[in-house]
Coordinates of C-alpha atoms and ligand atoms in Angstrom, one line a residue:
M247 CA 15.6 -5.8 -8.4
A248 CA 13.5 -8.7 -7.0
S249 CA 9.9 -7.8 -6.5
N250 CA 8.3 -7.9 -3.3
R251 CA 5.0 -9.6 -4.4
T252 CA 3.6 -12.9 -5.6
F253 CA 0.5 -14.5 -6.6
T254 CA -1.0 -17.6 -5.1
M255 CA -4.1 -19.8 -5.5
I256 CA -5.6 -22.2 -3.0
K257 CA -6.5 -24.9 -5.6
P258 CA -10.0 -26.9 -5.8
D259 CA -8.6 -29.8 -3.8
A260 CA -7.5 -28.0 -0.8
V261 CA -10.6 -25.9 -0.6
A262 CA -12.9 -29.1 -0.9
A263 CA -10.8 -30.4 1.9
N264 CA -11.7 -27.7 4.3
N265 CA -8.1 -26.6 4.3
I266 CA -8.2 -22.6 3.5
G267 CA -7.9 -21.5 7.2
P268 CA -4.6 -23.8 7.9
I269 CA -3.0 -22.7 4.6
L270 CA -3.8 -19.0 5.2
S271 CA -2.5 -19.3 8.6
M272 CA 0.8 -20.9 7.2
I273 CA 1.1 -18.0 4.6
T274 CA 0.7 -15.2 7.1
E275 CA 2.8 -16.8 10.0
A276 CA 5.4 -16.8 7.4
G277 CA 5.3 -13.2 7.2
F278 CA 3.2 -12.8 3.9
K279 CA 0.9 -9.8 4.0
V280 CA -2.3 -9.9 1.6
V281 CA -2.6 -7.2 -0.9
A282 CA -5.7 -8.8 -2.5
M283 CA -7.9 -11.8 -2.0
K284 CA -10.9 -13.2 -3.5
Y285 CA -12.8 -16.7 -3.5
T286 CA -13.8 -17.4 -7.0
K287 CA -14.2 -20.3 -9.5
L288 CA -12.4 -20.6 -12.8
S289 CA -14.1 -21.9 -16.1
H290 CA -12.6 -24.3 -18.2
E291 CA -11.5 -21.6 -20.6
Q292 CA -10.2 -19.2 -17.8
A293 CA -8.1 -22.3 -16.3
G294 CA -6.7 -22.9 -19.7
N295 CA -5.6 -19.4 -20.2
F296 CA -4.2 -19.1 -16.8
Y297 CA -1.8 -22.1 -17.4
D298 CA -1.6 -21.3 -21.2
V299 CA 2.3 -22.1 -21.0
H300 CA 1.5 -25.8 -20.4
R301 CA -0.9 -26.3 -23.2
D302 CA 1.2 -28.6 -25.1
R303 CA 2.0 -30.6 -22.0
P304 CA 0.5 -34.2 -21.4
F305 CA -1.4 -33.2 -18.5
F306 CA -2.7 -30.2 -19.5
G307 CA -6.3 -31.4 -20.0
E308 CA -6.3 -33.0 -16.4
L309 CA -4.7 -29.8 -15.3
V310 CA -7.6 -27.5 -16.7
E311 CA -10.3 -30.2 -15.4
F312 CA -9.0 -30.2 -11.8
M313 CA -8.4 -26.2 -11.8
S314 CA -12.2 -25.5 -12.9
R315 CA -13.8 -28.1 -10.9
G316 CA -14.5 -26.0 -7.9
P317 CA -13.7 -22.5 -5.9
I318 CA -10.3 -21.4 -5.5
V319 CA -8.9 -18.7 -3.2
A320 CA -6.7 -16.3 -5.4
A321 CA -4.4 -13.7 -3.6
I322 CA -1.5 -11.2 -4.3
L323 CA 0.8 -11.5 -1.3
E324 CA 3.7 -9.2 -0.2
K325 CA 7.0 -9.8 1.4
D326 CA 10.8 -9.2 0.6
N327 CA 12.0 -11.7 -1.8
A328 CA 8.4 -12.9 -2.2
I329 CA 8.5 -15.3 -5.2
E330 CA 11.8 -17.2 -3.8
D331 CA 10.2 -17.1 -0.4
F332 CA 6.8 -18.3 -1.2
R333 CA 8.2 -21.0 -3.6
K334 CA 10.1 -22.4 -0.4
L335 CA 6.9 -22.1 1.8
I336 CA 5.0 -24.3 -0.7
G337 CA 7.4 -26.7 -1.6
A338 CA 8.3 -28.9 -4.7
T339 CA 5.4 -29.4 -7.5
N340 CA 5.4 -33.2 -6.3
P341 CA 4.5 -33.5 -2.6
A342 CA 6.3 -36.8 -2.5
Q343 CA 9.4 -34.5 -3.0
A344 CA 8.3 -31.7 -1.1
E345 CA 10.0 -30.7 2.3
E346 CA 8.8 -31.2 5.7
G347 CA 7.2 -28.2 7.2
T348 CA 6.0 -27.0 3.3
I349 CA 2.4 -26.4 2.2
R350 CA 2.6 -29.2 -0.3
K351 CA 4.0 -31.8 2.2
R352 CA 1.1 -31.2 4.6
F353 CA -1.8 -30.5 2.2
A354 CA -0.9 -31.7 -1.5
T355 CA -2.0 -35.3 -2.4
S356 CA -0.5 -35.9 -5.9
I357 CA 1.8 -33.7 -8.4
G358 CA -1.7 -32.9 -10.1
E359 CA -3.6 -32.1 -7.1
N360 CA -1.1 -30.0 -5.1
A361 CA -3.1 -27.7 -2.9
V362 CA -1.7 -24.4 -3.7
H363 CA 0.0 -22.1 -6.9
G364 CA 2.8 -19.8 -6.5
S365 CA 4.2 -17.9 -9.1
D366 CA 7.4 -18.6 -10.7
S367 CA 8.9 -15.0 -11.7
D368 CA 8.3 -11.3 -11.0
D369 CA 6.8 -11.1 -14.6
N370 CA 4.5 -13.8 -13.9
A371 CA 3.4 -12.8 -10.8
K372 CA 2.3 -9.6 -12.2
I373 CA 0.5 -11.4 -15.3
E374 CA -1.3 -13.6 -12.9
G375 CA -2.3 -11.0 -10.2
D376 CA -3.7 -8.8 -13.3
F377 CA -5.7 -11.9 -14.4
F378 CA -7.7 -11.8 -11.2
F379 CA -7.6 -8.3 -9.7
S380 CA -8.1 -4.4 -10.7
Q381 CA -6.0 -1.9 -9.2
L382 CA -9.2 -0.8 -7.1
E383 CA -9.2 -4.4 -5.5
R384 CA -5.4 -4.0 -4.0
F385 CA -4.9 -2.5 -0.4
Ligands
ATP213 P1 2.2 -24.0 -9.9 O1 2.4 -23.3 -11.2 O2 0.6 -24.6 -9.8 O3 2.5 -23.3 -8.7 P2 4.5 -25.6 -10.3 O4 5.1 -24.2 -10.3 O5 5.1 -26.3 -9.0 O6 2.8 -25.5 -10.0 P3 4.4 -26.4 -12.8 O7 5.3 -27.0 -13.6 O8 4.1 -24.9 -13.2 O9 4.5 -26.4 -11.3 O10 2.7 -27.1 -13.1 C1 1.6 -26.3 -13.1 C2 0.7 -27.5 -12.4 O11 0.3 -28.5 -13.5 C3 1.3 -28.0 -11.3 O12 1.1 -27.6 -10.0 C4 0.3 -29.5 -11.2 O13 -1.2 -29.1 -10.7 C5 0.1 -29.6 -12.6 N1 1.2 -30.6 -13.1 C6 2.7 -30.3 -13.2 N2 3.1 -31.3 -13.8 C7 2.2 -32.4 -13.7 C8 2.1 -33.8 -14.0 N3 3.4 -34.5 -14.5 N4 1.2 -34.7 -14.0 C9 0.0 -33.7 -13.3 N5 -0.1 -32.6 -13.2 C10 0.9 -31.9 -13.2
MG214 MG1 4.2 -23.1 -12.2

């Protein structure tokens, strides 16, 4: 059965461009409820661990540099069909291919600097949420 939770980050590019507010508006207007949220910054090592599945990809170094370069907003979100609906809301990895009305179409500037993260499966949503939040930080 599909879980009703996903995990997201507002990435350093979008935070630096002062887009936390409008991105959170799009997320809540799409019907997602905030279960947990924090403003924090990943170390180089933490960013590498978070994106460990991409360690052998050619863009890994660039990805880790980018994700650790400034603060991010991390959150667990709840909604029916959360994983799939959130991936639809954020749009394609490459903003050039993202549909109108998606967060990446509006705020991403490149395939690397693409404004938001969204979990790609129930298992990863749990792993990623647990990476940032204890049980005491979820409501
Ligand atoms: P995310 O996991 O951040 O939600 P995604 O699931 O759409 O993004 P992935 O394939 O998981 O895409 O890639 C993780 C991240 O790595 C991308 O969001 C992007 O920041 C970066 N990335 C992916 N492909 C490239 C690429 N070809 N060049 C540079 N960076 C890339
Ligand atoms: Mg991904």
